[in-house]
Coordinates of C-alpha atoms and ligand atoms in Angstrom, one line a residue:
M1 CA 0.0 0.0 0.0
I2 CA 1.2 3.5 -0.9
K3 CA 1.6 5.8 2.1
Q4 CA -0.6 8.8 2.0
R5 CA -0.1 12.1 3.7
T6 CA -2.6 14.8 4.5
C7 CA -2.3 18.3 3.1
V8 CA -2.3 20.8 6.0
A9 CA -4.4 23.3 4.0
C10 CA -7.2 21.3 2.5
R11 CA -6.9 18.1 4.6
T12 CA -7.0 15.9 1.5
K13 CA -5.0 12.8 1.5
N14 CA -2.6 12.3 -1.3
T15 CA 0.6 10.4 -2.1
K16 CA 3.9 12.0 -1.4
D17 CA 4.8 12.7 -5.0
N18 CA 1.8 15.1 -5.3
L19 CA 2.7 16.9 -2.1
L20 CA 5.3 19.4 -1.1
R21 CA 7.2 18.4 2.0
I22 CA 8.2 21.3 4.4
V23 CA 10.6 20.9 7.2
A24 CA 12.5 23.1 9.6
D25 CA 16.2 23.4 9.0
E26 CA 18.9 23.5 11.7
N27 CA 18.4 27.3 12.0
G28 CA 14.6 27.0 12.4
N29 CA 13.8 28.2 9.0
A30 CA 11.0 26.6 7.0
V31 CA 12.5 24.9 3.9
L32 CA 11.2 22.8 1.1
D33 CA 12.5 19.2 1.4
E34 CA 12.9 18.4 -2.2
T35 CA 14.5 15.0 -1.6
Q36 CA 11.6 14.1 0.7
K37 CA 14.2 12.2 2.7
M38 CA 15.2 14.6 5.5
N39 CA 14.8 12.7 8.7
T40 CA 12.8 15.2 10.7
R41 CA 9.2 16.3 11.4
A42 CA 7.5 17.5 8.3
I43 CA 4.3 18.9 7.1
Y44 CA 2.8 18.3 3.7
I45 CA 0.9 20.6 1.4
C46 CA -0.6 20.0 -2.1
N47 CA 1.7 21.3 -4.9
N48 CA -0.8 23.9 -6.1
K49 CA -1.3 27.6 -5.5
N50 CA -4.8 27.2 -4.0
C51 CA -3.5 25.2 -1.0
I52 CA -0.4 27.4 -0.7
N53 CA -2.4 30.6 -0.6
R54 CA -5.0 28.9 1.7
L55 CA -2.4 28.1 4.3
L56 CA -0.8 31.5 3.9
K57 CA -4.1 33.1 4.7
A58 CA -5.0 30.8 7.6
K59 CA -5.2 32.7 10.9
D60 CA -4.2 29.6 12.8
I61 CA -1.2 28.9 10.7
T62 CA 0.9 27.9 13.7
K63 CA -1.7 25.3 14.6
C64 CA -1.6 23.8 11.1
V65 CA 2.2 23.9 10.9
K66 CA 3.3 21.5 13.7
I67 CA 7.0 21.9 13.1
K68 CA 9.3 24.3 15.0
V69 CA 10.0 27.1 12.6
K70 CA 10.8 30.7 13.3
Q71 CA 8.0 33.2 13.3
G72 CA 7.4 34.3 9.7
S73 CA 9.7 31.8 8.0
I74 CA 6.8 29.5 6.9
Q75 CA 5.0 32.5 5.4
E76 CA 8.1 33.5 3.6
L77 CA 8.5 30.1 2.1
L78 CA 4.9 29.9 1.1
R79 CA 5.0 33.3 -0.5
N80 CA 8.0 32.1 -2.6
L81 CA 6.2 28.9 -3.6
G82 CA 3.0 30.7 -4.5
E83 CA 4.7 33.0 -7.0
Ligands
ZN101 ZN1 -4.2 20.7 -0.3

C-alpha cells in the first residue's frame, strides 16, 4: 500500500509525490525538502497555489504547521512557492 499524507491546507490525503514536504532546517527556517528524505518532522501541502495561498491566509497557521519554525519563515517560504 502506498503511504498517504494529509495536506495541511485542505486536509485531503494524497501520495507524497503530489505533495510538497516542508521541514525546519537547523536554524529553524522553514524549507522545502525536495528530496523528501530529511529525517525530521515535516508537514505536507498540495503542490498547487490554491493550497499554498489557503495556508498563507490561515489565521491559525501555527496550529496547522506543527513543526518548530521561526516566526514568519513559513509565510516567507509559502510566498515564494506561491509566486
Ligand atoms: Zn491541499
